[in-house]
Coordinates of C-alpha atoms in Angstrom, one line a residue:
M797 CA 0.0 0.0 0.0
K798 CA 2.8 2.3 0.8
R799 CA 4.4 1.9 -2.6
L800 CA 1.1 2.6 -4.4
T801 CA 0.3 5.7 -2.4
M802 CA 3.7 7.3 -1.9
T803 CA 4.5 10.0 -4.5
R804 CA 5.2 13.2 -2.7
R805 CA 3.4 12.7 0.6
T806 CA 2.8 15.7 2.8
S807 CA 5.1 16.0 5.8
W808 CA 3.4 14.4 8.8
A809 CA 5.3 16.8 11.1
L810 CA 4.0 19.8 9.2
L811 CA 0.4 18.6 9.4
F812 CA 0.8 17.8 13.1
V813 CA 2.1 21.2 13.9
S814 CA -0.7 22.9 11.9
I815 CA -3.3 20.7 13.7
L816 CA -1.8 21.5 17.1
L817 CA -1.7 25.2 16.5
S818 CA -5.2 25.5 15.0
N819 CA -6.8 23.5 17.8
T820 CA -4.9 25.4 20.5
L821 CA -6.0 28.7 19.0
A822 CA -9.6 27.3 18.8
L823 CA -9.5 26.4 22.5
T824 CA -8.0 29.8 23.4
M825 CA -10.5 32.0 21.6
P826 CA -13.6 31.1 23.7
L827 CA -11.6 31.5 26.9
V828 CA -10.4 35.0 25.8
A829 CA -13.9 35.9 24.7
R830 CA -15.1 35.0 28.2
Q831 CA -12.5 37.2 29.8
V832 CA -13.5 40.1 27.5
L833 CA -17.2 39.8 28.5
S834 CA -16.4 39.4 32.2
L835 CA -14.0 42.3 32.3
G836 CA -16.4 44.5 30.2
G837 CA -19.1 43.8 32.7
R838 CA -17.0 44.9 35.7
N839 CA -15.0 47.8 34.1
P840 CA -16.2 48.6 30.6
H841 CA -13.7 51.6 30.2
T842 CA -10.5 49.7 30.9
S843 CA -7.9 49.5 28.1
S844 CA -7.5 45.8 28.7
I845 CA -10.7 45.1 26.8
F846 CA -9.2 46.6 23.7
V847 CA -6.1 44.5 24.0
L848 CA -8.2 41.3 24.5
V849 CA -10.4 42.1 21.5
L850 CA -7.3 42.5 19.4
M851 CA -6.0 39.2 20.7
V852 CA -9.3 37.5 19.7
M853 CA -9.2 39.0 16.2
G854 CA -5.5 38.1 15.8
T855 CA -6.2 34.5 17.0
A856 CA -9.1 34.2 14.5
L857 CA -7.0 35.5 11.6
L858 CA -4.0 33.3 12.5
E859 CA -6.2 30.2 12.7
S860 CA -7.8 31.1 9.3
A861 CA -4.3 31.5 7.8
I862 CA -3.1 28.2 9.2
K863 CA -6.2 26.4 7.8
Y864 CA -5.8 28.1 4.4
C865 CA -2.2 27.1 4.1
R866 CA -3.0 23.6 5.1
A867 CA -5.7 23.4 2.5
I868 CA -3.2 24.6 -0.2
I869 CA -0.7 22.0 0.9
L870 CA -3.3 19.2 0.8
G871 CA -4.6 20.4 -2.6
R872 CA -1.1 20.4 -4.1
A873 CA -0.5 16.9 -2.7
D874 CA -3.8 15.7 -4.2
R875 CA -2.9 17.2 -7.5
A876 CA 0.6 15.8 -7.5
F877 CA -0.7 12.3 -6.6
M878 CA -3.5 12.4 -9.3
I879 CA -1.1 13.6 -12.0
H880 CA 1.5 11.0 -11.2
R881 CA -1.0 8.2 -10.7
L882 CA -3.1 9.0 -13.8
H883 CA 0.0 8.7 -16.0
W884 CA 0.7 5.4 -14.2
L885 CA -2.9 4.3 -14.6
L886 CA -3.1 5.0 -18.4
D887 CA 0.2 3.3 -18.9
R888 CA -0.8 0.3 -16.9
T889 CA -4.2 -0.1 -18.6
A890 CA -2.5 0.2 -22.0
R891 CA -0.1 -2.5 -20.9
A892 CA -2.8 -4.7 -19.4
Q893 CA -4.4 -5.1 -22.9
R894 CA -6.3 -8.3 -22.8
L895 CA -6.9 -8.5 -19.0
S896 CA -10.6 -8.9 -18.1
F897 CA -12.1 -5.9 -16.4
A898 CA -15.4 -5.6 -14.5
S899 CA -16.1 -2.4 -16.4
A900 CA -15.7 -3.0 -20.0
A901 CA -17.2 0.2 -21.2
A902 CA -15.0 2.6 -19.3
T903 CA -12.0 0.9 -17.8
S904 CA -9.7 3.9 -17.3
V905 CA -12.6 6.0 -15.9
D906 CA -13.5 3.3 -13.5
Y907 CA -9.9 3.1 -12.2
A908 CA -9.6 6.9 -12.1
Q909 CA -12.5 7.0 -9.7
A910 CA -10.7 4.4 -7.6
L911 CA -7.6 6.6 -7.6
H912 CA -9.7 9.6 -6.5
Q913 CA -11.0 7.5 -3.5
V914 CA -7.5 6.6 -2.3
K915 CA -5.8 10.0 -2.8
G916 CA -6.7 11.0 0.8
I917 CA -4.2 8.3 1.9
A918 CA -1.4 9.8 -0.2
S919 CA -2.0 13.4 0.9
R920 CA -2.5 12.3 4.5
E921 CA -5.9 13.9 4.6
V922 CA -7.3 10.7 6.3
D923 CA -4.5 11.0 9.0
L924 CA -5.4 14.7 9.4
I925 CA -9.1 13.8 10.1
W926 CA -8.2 11.3 12.8
A927 CA -5.7 13.7 14.3
E928 CA -8.4 16.4 14.5
I929 CA -10.9 14.0 16.2
S930 CA -8.3 13.3 18.9
F931 CA -8.9 16.8 20.2
V932 CA -12.6 16.2 20.7
P933 CA -12.1 14.6 24.2
V934 CA -10.1 17.7 25.2
I935 CA -13.0 20.0 24.2
V936 CA -15.6 17.8 26.0
A937 CA -13.4 17.8 29.1
I938 CA -13.2 21.7 29.1
L939 CA -17.0 21.8 28.6
F940 CA -17.5 19.5 31.6
L941 CA -15.3 21.8 33.7
L942 CA -17.3 24.8 32.6
S943 CA -20.8 23.2 32.9
P944 CA -21.5 19.5 33.5
L945 CA -25.1 20.0 32.3
A946 CA -24.0 21.6 29.0
S947 CA -21.4 18.9 28.4
L948 CA -24.0 16.2 29.0
A949 CA -26.3 17.9 26.4
V950 CA -23.5 18.1 24.0
L951 CA -22.6 14.4 24.4
V952 CA -26.2 13.4 23.8
F953 CA -26.5 15.6 20.7
M954 CA -23.2 14.4 19.3
G955 CA -24.3 10.8 19.7
A956 CA -27.5 11.5 17.7
L957 CA -25.4 13.4 15.1
C958 CA -23.1 10.4 14.7
V959 CA -26.0 8.0 14.1
Q960 CA -27.6 10.4 11.6
T961 CA -24.4 11.0 9.7
Y962 CA -23.6 7.3 9.6
H963 CA -27.0 6.5 8.0
S964 CA -26.7 9.5 5.6
T965 CA -23.2 8.5 4.5
R966 CA -24.3 4.8 4.0
R967 CA -27.2 6.0 1.9
F968 CA -24.9 8.3 -0.1
S969 CA -22.5 5.4 -0.7
Q970 CA -25.3 3.1 -1.9
T971 CA -26.7 5.8 -4.1
A972 CA -23.3 6.5 -5.6
E973 CA -22.8 2.8 -6.4
A974 CA -26.2 2.5 -7.9
S975 CA -25.6 5.6 -10.0
R976 CA -22.3 4.2 -11.3
H977 CA -23.9 0.9 -12.1
A978 CA -26.8 2.6 -14.0
V979 CA -24.4 4.7 -16.0
E980 CA -22.3 1.6 -16.8
Q981 CA -25.4 -0.2 -17.9
R982 CA -26.4 2.7 -20.1
F983 CA -23.0 2.5 -21.9
V984 CA -23.2 -1.3 -22.2
R985 CA -26.6 -1.1 -23.9
L986 CA -25.5 1.7 -26.2
F987 CA -22.4 -0.2 -27.3
S988 CA -24.4 -3.4 -27.7
I989 CA -26.8 -1.5 -30.0
L990 CA -24.0 0.1 -32.0
E991 CA -22.2 -3.3 -32.5
R992 CA -25.4 -4.9 -33.8
M993 CA -26.7 -1.9 -35.8
H994 CA -27.0 -3.9 -39.1
L995 CA -29.0 -6.6 -37.3
V996 CA -31.2 -3.9 -35.7
K997 CA -31.9 -2.4 -39.0
A998 CA -32.5 -5.7 -40.7
L999 CA -35.1 -6.7 -38.0
A1000 CA -36.6 -3.2 -38.2
V1001 CA -36.6 -2.8 -34.4
E1002 CA -34.9 0.6 -34.2
Q1003 CA -37.8 2.2 -32.3
H1004 CA -37.9 -0.6 -29.7
M1005 CA -34.1 -0.4 -29.2
T1006 CA -34.4 3.3 -28.8
R1007 CA -36.9 2.9 -26.1
V1008 CA -34.6 0.4 -24.4
Y1009 CA -31.8 2.9 -24.4
E1010 CA -34.0 5.7 -23.2
Q1011 CA -35.1 3.5 -20.3
A1012 CA -31.5 2.9 -19.3
H1013 CA -30.7 6.6 -19.7
G1014 CA -33.7 7.5 -17.6
A1015 CA -32.7 5.2 -14.8
A1016 CA -29.2 6.7 -14.9
M1017 CA -30.6 10.2 -14.7
R1018 CA -32.9 9.3 -11.7
D1019 CA -29.9 7.8 -9.9
N1020 CA -27.9 10.9 -10.6
L1021 CA -30.7 13.1 -9.2
R1022 CA -30.8 10.9 -6.0
L1023 CA -27.0 11.2 -5.7
T1024 CA -27.2 14.9 -6.0
M1025 CA -29.8 15.2 -3.4
A1026 CA -27.9 12.9 -1.0
S1027 CA -24.7 15.0 -1.6
T1028 CA -26.6 18.2 -0.9
H1029 CA -28.0 16.7 2.3
L1030 CA -24.6 15.8 3.5
T1031 CA -23.1 19.2 2.5
H1032 CA -25.8 21.2 4.4
S1033 CA -26.1 18.9 7.4
T1034 CA -23.0 20.5 9.1
V1035 CA -24.6 23.9 9.0
I1036 CA -28.0 22.6 10.2
A1037 CA -26.3 20.5 12.9
G1038 CA -24.5 23.6 14.2
M1039 CA -27.7 25.6 14.3
M1040 CA -29.5 22.9 16.2
L1041 CA -26.6 22.5 18.7
N1042 CA -26.6 26.2 19.4
L1043 CA -30.3 26.1 20.0
L1044 CA -29.9 23.2 22.4
L1045 CA -27.1 24.9 24.3
L1046 CA -29.0 28.1 24.6
M1047 CA -32.0 26.3 26.1
T1048 CA -29.7 24.4 28.4
C1049 CA -27.8 27.5 29.5
A1050 CA -31.0 29.4 30.0
I1051 CA -32.1 26.7 32.5
A1052 CA -28.7 26.9 34.2
A1053 CA -28.7 30.7 34.2
R1054 CA -32.2 30.7 35.8
G1055 CA -30.8 28.9 38.7
G1056 CA -27.9 31.4 39.0
H1057 CA -25.2 28.9 37.9
M1058 CA -24.2 30.6 34.7
D1059 CA -23.6 34.1 33.3
I1060 CA -23.5 35.4 29.7
S1061 CA -19.7 35.1 29.4
L1062 CA -19.9 31.4 30.3
V1063 CA -22.7 30.9 27.8
I1064 CA -20.7 32.4 25.0
S1065 CA -17.6 30.3 25.8
I1066 CA -19.7 27.1 25.9
V1067 CA -21.3 27.9 22.5
L1068 CA -18.0 28.7 20.9
L1069 CA -16.4 25.5 22.2
A1070 CA -19.2 23.2 21.2
A1071 CA -19.3 24.7 17.7
R1072 CA -15.8 23.1 17.2
L1073 CA -17.2 19.6 17.6
T1074 CA -19.7 19.2 14.7
D1075 CA -17.4 19.4 11.7
P1076 CA -14.6 17.0 12.9
I1077 CA -17.1 14.5 14.2
Q1078 CA -19.1 14.4 10.9
R1079 CA -15.9 14.2 8.9
A1080 CA -14.7 11.3 11.0
V1081 CA -17.9 9.4 10.6
F1082 CA -17.9 10.0 6.9
T1083 CA -14.3 8.8 6.7
Y1084 CA -15.1 5.7 8.7
V1085 CA -18.0 4.8 6.5
Q1086 CA -16.0 5.5 3.3
G1087 CA -13.1 3.3 4.7
R1088 CA -14.7 0.2 3.2
D1089 CA -15.1 1.8 -0.2
R1090 CA -11.6 3.2 0.0
Q1091 CA -10.3 -0.3 0.8
A1092 CA -12.2 -1.8 -2.1
A1093 CA -10.8 0.9 -4.4
F1094 CA -7.3 0.3 -3.2
T1095 CA -7.8 -3.5 -3.8
K1096 CA -8.9 -2.8 -7.3
I1097 CA -5.8 -0.7 -8.0
K1098 CA -3.5 -3.2 -6.3
R1099 CA -4.9 -6.0 -8.5
L1100 CA -4.2 -3.9 -11.6
D1101 CA -0.7 -3.2 -10.3
E1102 CA 0.0 -6.9 -9.6
A1103 CA -1.4 -8.0 -13.0
T1104 CA 0.8 -5.5 -14.9
L1105 CA 3.9 -5.4 -12.7
A1106 CA 5.7 -8.0 -14.8
L1107 CA 5.3 -5.8 -17.8
S1108 CA 6.8 -2.7 -16.3
E1109 CA 8.5 -3.0 -12.9
G1110 CA 9.2 -6.7 -12.6
A1111 CA 12.4 -6.2 -14.6
P1112 CA 14.2 -2.9 -15.4
P1113 CA 13.0 -1.6 -18.8
P1114 CA 15.5 -1.8 -21.7
R1115 CA 17.5 1.3 -22.5
F1116 CA 17.3 2.9 -25.9
E1117 CA 20.7 4.2 -27.0
G1118 CA 19.9 4.5 -30.7
L1119 CA 18.0 2.6 -33.3
H1120 CA 19.7 -0.6 -34.5
S1121 CA 16.6 -2.4 -36.0
L1122 CA 12.9 -2.4 -36.2
E1123 CA 11.6 -5.9 -36.8
V1124 CA 8.2 -7.2 -37.7
H1125 CA 8.0 -10.9 -37.0
G1126 CA 5.3 -12.7 -38.9
L1127 CA 2.5 -10.3 -38.1
P1128 CA -0.8 -11.9 -39.2
L1129 CA -3.3 -9.9 -41.3
F1130 CA -7.0 -10.1 -40.8
S1131 CA -7.4 -11.9 -44.1
Q1132 CA -7.1 -15.7 -43.6
D1133 CA -5.4 -16.4 -46.9
A1134 CA -2.9 -13.6 -46.5
R1135 CA 0.8 -14.2 -45.8
P1136 CA 2.0 -12.9 -42.4
V1137 CA 4.0 -9.6 -42.7
S1138 CA 7.7 -9.7 -41.9
L1139 CA 10.0 -6.7 -42.2
T1140 CA 13.4 -5.5 -40.9
L1141 CA 14.3 -1.8 -41.0
H1142 CA 17.5 -0.1 -39.9
K1143 CA 18.5 3.4 -39.1
G1144 CA 17.9 5.8 -42.0
D1145 CA 15.7 3.4 -44.1
F1146 CA 12.8 5.0 -45.9
L1147 CA 10.0 2.6 -46.7
A1148 CA 6.7 3.3 -48.5
I1149 CA 3.6 1.1 -48.3
S1150 CA 0.7 1.7 -50.6
S1151 CA -2.5 -0.3 -50.7
P1152 CA -5.8 -0.3 -52.6
F1153 CA -7.3 -1.1 -49.2
P1154 CA -6.5 2.0 -46.9
N1155 CA -8.0 0.3 -43.8
L1156 CA -5.6 -2.6 -44.3
S1157 CA -2.5 -0.4 -44.5
R1158 CA -3.8 1.6 -41.5
Q1159 CA -4.1 -1.5 -39.4
L1160 CA -0.6 -2.5 -40.3
M1161 CA 0.8 0.9 -39.3
R1162 CA -1.0 0.8 -36.0
A1163 CA 0.4 -2.6 -35.4
M1164 CA 3.9 -1.4 -36.2
A1165 CA 3.3 1.5 -33.7
G1166 CA 2.5 -1.1 -31.0
L1167 CA -1.0 0.3 -30.6
E1168 CA -2.9 -2.9 -31.7
D1169 CA -2.5 -6.0 -33.8
S1170 CA -3.8 -6.3 -37.3
H1171 CA -7.1 -7.6 -35.9
G1172 CA -7.8 -4.4 -34.0
E1173 CA -7.0 -5.9 -30.7
R1174 CA -4.2 -4.9 -28.3
F1175 CA -1.0 -6.9 -28.2
H1176 CA -0.4 -9.3 -25.3
P1177 CA 3.4 -9.2 -24.8
Q1178 CA 3.4 -12.4 -22.8
D1179 CA 2.4 -14.3 -26.0
G1180 CA 5.4 -12.8 -27.9
A1181 CA 5.6 -9.4 -29.4
P1182 CA 5.4 -9.4 -33.3
V1183 CA 7.0 -5.9 -33.4
T1184 CA 10.4 -5.3 -31.7
V1185 CA 12.8 -2.4 -31.5
N1186 CA 16.4 -3.5 -30.9
G1187 CA 15.1 -6.9 -30.0
H1188 CA 12.7 -5.7 -27.3
A1189 CA 8.9 -5.3 -27.5
I1190 CA 7.9 -1.6 -27.7
A1191 CA 5.7 -2.0 -24.7
L1192 CA 8.7 -2.9 -22.5
Y1193 CA 10.3 0.5 -22.9
S1194 CA 9.4 3.3 -20.5
T1195 CA 7.0 6.0 -21.7
A1196 CA 9.8 8.6 -22.0
Q1197 CA 11.9 6.1 -24.1
R1198 CA 8.9 5.2 -26.3
N1199 CA 8.5 8.9 -27.1
R1200 CA 12.1 9.0 -28.3
I1201 CA 11.8 5.7 -30.2
L1202 CA 8.7 6.1 -32.3
G1203 CA 6.3 8.8 -33.5
Y1204 CA 3.0 7.8 -35.1
V1205 CA 1.3 10.4 -37.3
A1206 CA -2.3 9.4 -38.0
A1207 CA -4.6 10.8 -40.7
N1208 CA -7.4 11.5 -38.3
S1209 CA -5.4 13.3 -35.5
T1210 CA -7.4 16.0 -33.8
L1211 CA -6.0 18.9 -31.7
F1212 CA -6.4 19.0 -28.0
D1213 CA -8.6 21.7 -26.5
G1214 CA -6.2 24.5 -25.5
T1215 CA -3.7 26.7 -27.2
I1216 CA -1.3 25.9 -30.0
Q1217 CA 1.5 26.1 -27.5
D1218 CA -0.3 23.5 -25.3
N1219 CA -0.5 21.2 -28.3
I1220 CA 3.1 21.5 -29.7
T1221 CA 4.7 21.3 -26.2
R1222 CA 2.3 18.5 -25.2
F1223 CA 1.2 20.6 -22.2
G1224 CA 4.8 21.1 -21.0
E1225 CA 6.4 17.7 -21.9
V1226 CA 8.9 19.6 -24.0
S1227 CA 10.2 23.2 -24.0
I1228 CA 8.9 25.8 -26.5
D1229 CA 12.5 26.0 -27.9
E1230 CA 12.4 22.2 -28.7
A1231 CA 9.0 22.5 -30.3
F1232 CA 10.2 25.5 -32.4
A1233 CA 13.2 23.5 -33.6
M1234 CA 10.9 20.8 -34.9
A1235 CA 8.6 23.4 -36.4
E1236 CA 11.6 24.8 -38.3
L1237 CA 12.2 21.4 -39.8
L1238 CA 8.6 21.1 -40.8
G1239 CA 8.7 24.6 -42.4
M1240 CA 5.8 26.0 -40.4
V1241 CA 7.4 28.7 -38.2
R1242 CA 6.3 31.6 -40.5
R1243 CA 2.7 30.4 -40.6
L1244 CA 2.6 30.2 -36.8
N1245 CA 4.1 33.7 -36.4
E1246 CA 1.5 35.1 -38.9
L1247 CA -1.4 34.1 -36.6
P1248 CA -2.9 37.1 -34.8
G1249 CA -2.8 35.3 -31.5
G1250 CA 0.5 33.5 -32.2
L1251 CA 1.1 30.4 -30.1
Q1252 CA -1.7 31.5 -27.7
T1253 CA -4.3 30.9 -30.4
R1254 CA -6.9 28.6 -29.1
V1255 CA -7.7 25.4 -31.0
G1256 CA -9.9 22.4 -30.6
S1257 CA -13.6 22.5 -29.6
D1258 CA -13.2 25.8 -27.7
A1259 CA -11.5 27.6 -30.5
R1260 CA -12.7 31.2 -31.0
T1261 CA -10.7 31.8 -34.2
T1262 CA -10.4 29.8 -37.3
V1263 CA -7.0 28.2 -38.0
P1264 CA -6.4 27.2 -41.6
P1265 CA -7.0 23.4 -42.0
G1266 CA -3.6 22.9 -43.6
L1267 CA -1.9 24.5 -40.6
E1268 CA -4.1 22.4 -38.2
R1269 CA -2.7 19.3 -39.8
Q1270 CA 0.8 20.6 -39.6
I1271 CA 0.3 21.3 -35.9
A1272 CA -0.9 17.7 -35.4
I1273 CA 2.2 16.4 -37.2
L1274 CA 4.5 18.7 -35.1
R1275 CA 2.9 17.4 -31.9
A1276 CA 3.5 13.8 -32.9
L1277 CA 7.2 14.5 -33.8
V1278 CA 8.1 17.0 -31.2
H1279 CA 10.3 14.4 -29.3
K1280 CA 12.3 13.9 -32.5
P1281 CA 11.7 10.1 -32.6
A1282 CA 14.1 7.7 -34.3
I1283 CA 11.2 6.0 -36.1
I1284 CA 8.5 8.0 -37.9
L1285 CA 5.3 6.3 -39.0
F1286 CA 3.3 8.4 -41.4
D1287 CA -0.2 6.9 -41.7
H1288 CA -1.8 8.8 -44.6
A1289 CA -0.7 12.0 -42.8
E1290 CA -0.7 14.0 -46.1
Q1291 CA -4.5 14.0 -46.1
G1292 CA -5.9 17.5 -45.4
L1293 CA -2.7 19.4 -46.1
D1294 CA -2.9 22.5 -48.4
R1295 CA -0.4 23.1 -51.1
E1296 CA 2.1 25.0 -48.9
A1297 CA 1.9 22.4 -46.1
Y1298 CA 2.3 19.6 -48.7
A1299 CA 5.4 21.2 -50.1
A1300 CA 6.8 21.7 -46.6
L1301 CA 6.2 18.0 -45.9
V1302 CA 8.1 17.0 -49.0
R1303 CA 11.0 19.2 -47.9
F1304 CA 10.9 17.7 -44.5
F1305 CA 11.3 14.2 -45.9
G1306 CA 14.3 15.4 -47.8
K1307 CA 15.9 16.8 -44.6
V1308 CA 15.4 13.8 -42.4
H1309 CA 16.1 11.2 -45.1
G1310 CA 19.0 9.1 -43.9
H1311 CA 18.8 10.3 -40.4
A1312 CA 15.4 9.0 -39.2
T1313 CA 13.8 5.7 -40.1
I1314 CA 10.6 6.5 -42.0
V1315 CA 7.7 4.2 -42.9
L1316 CA 5.1 6.0 -45.1
A1317 CA 1.7 4.6 -45.8
S1318 CA 0.2 6.5 -48.6
E1319 CA -1.4 6.2 -52.0
D1320 CA 0.2 9.5 -53.1
A1321 CA 2.7 8.5 -55.8
N1322 CA 4.6 11.7 -55.4
L1323 CA 5.4 10.9 -51.8
T1324 CA 6.0 7.2 -52.1
S1325 CA 8.5 7.9 -54.9
L1326 CA 10.7 9.6 -52.3
A1327 CA 11.2 6.3 -50.5
D1328 CA 14.2 3.9 -51.0
T1329 CA 11.9 0.8 -50.9
G1330 CA 8.3 0.4 -51.7
Y1331 CA 5.7 -2.2 -51.0
S1332 CA 2.2 -2.9 -52.0
L1333 CA -0.1 -4.3 -49.4
E1334 CA -2.7 -6.6 -51.0
R1335 CA -5.2 -9.0 -49.6
H1336 CA -2.8 -11.9 -50.0
G1337 CA 0.1 -10.0 -48.3
L1338 CA 3.0 -7.6 -48.8
C1339 CA 4.6 -7.4 -52.2
K1340 CA 7.7 -5.4 -53.1
E1341 CA 7.3 -2.7 -55.7
R1342 CA 9.8 -1.7 -58.4
N1343 CA 10.7 1.6 -60.0
L1344 CA 9.0 3.9 -57.5
A1345 CA 10.4 7.0 -59.2
Q1346 CA 8.6 6.2 -62.4
Q1347 CA 5.2 6.1 -60.6
S1348 CA 5.4 9.7 -59.5
I1349 CA 3.1 12.2 -61.1
P1350 CA 4.3 15.7 -62.0
Y1351 CA 3.0 18.3 -59.6
R1352 CA 3.8 21.5 -61.5
A1353 CA 1.5 23.6 -59.4
M1354 CA 3.4 22.8 -56.2
T1355 CA 6.2 25.3 -55.1
L1356 CA 9.1 23.5 -53.5

């Protein structure tokens, strides 16, 4: 558990000091307030009252500052944990490949929710809650010294509050699980309908299947509404509990004051002290009830870790010191009568693959990139990797090394929501200077500088300005190649380029030819003629082409 939750854990000593200071200040404030009221009643014109009031204000400000700083520390710890573990999660789920998951429709989302549940362990938020609850007996003891009757009333109220919070939290957990299951069932039904769309149309049951999906969607929305109501109830219960506790204490203190056992200063002190109990007690009960869900989430992550450990951490990943060979070992195609594909490429090779069946060449390129096999399924490295780099399966290399080894440029790449700078630097993975160096190779610096917003131009679904489609394709190519990979796989990446971008791509091939290993899948004879070796991918297998240069078509309108 320690290995899975340790990233940059918050210092326990720092949290303990903050808890000690904030709770000490919380205990001091009611006592100082009592002194202010008592002294004001005896001698309202004394300067000591002003000093005590300043002390109360300073104490309140200092306590608020401590809690604010603590919240910032915990928030940063949560963010660091989620960023680190989400990268780990996506890498592990990609490596897991053919493992069976309980949630087939949204595996990564399901595990991300589990990570969210256990992040409190990494940030020590759970430890913080139990440390705060340890001060409750101290507050109750002080209340007992001030007024045994008031302390008894507080204990009875807190017992009832614990029972109510326990049942509300259990109901919230059950509603959340039901909502998650309903959403999952909705996706399962939707994917089932999409997979059998031809059969649905053939049987003419579209209306019936639509009603089935609408029922699943309606059930999910009802569960979401119940979850929202349960969450709102929990959120507002602390405020309501505090108001009810104040009302109970005022009634109790009024009875005691009627007998002459209490004055107004003592009433204020008791109310201020008791107000410190509701929040930590409710949080402790909520944490206790969520402990079982947290343990189940941790068990889920632990099983994923154990199932994929041999693929990543069981042995040190191989080191990539430079490309020696890219080998494809008998990769089967989806056509039963086709010969398996076998290739060996070395540094500087330029290979072109054309096919009358674009989907076939696209599947081969994705298989060479290690994304999936030629059947559209993920590789299972334990069964033997059909694609290796320097004798090792691509999946065995670390993420950073895979970025240096291979860049896959797809025809249907879309830009991330954000700015152009976010896309070409991969949200900070590389520096802007490194991105501009690759942009210079791709011949697109001038076009980037001509944009009114420059690199801060927003792209993606939230774009407010229109970026030329050809430049958008160039940005997608730049994003794929920004790590300067040793192997470049161009999968029909020329599609969507305008004349200027097309010319820049041809010049780019000339610049990197002999330095990088290039595999180009395209039916454009002008591009395939640039390669050293050409292949045609047919239904029966891969066939070597001859005289690639003779197949090129003059492109007189293009300016090179």
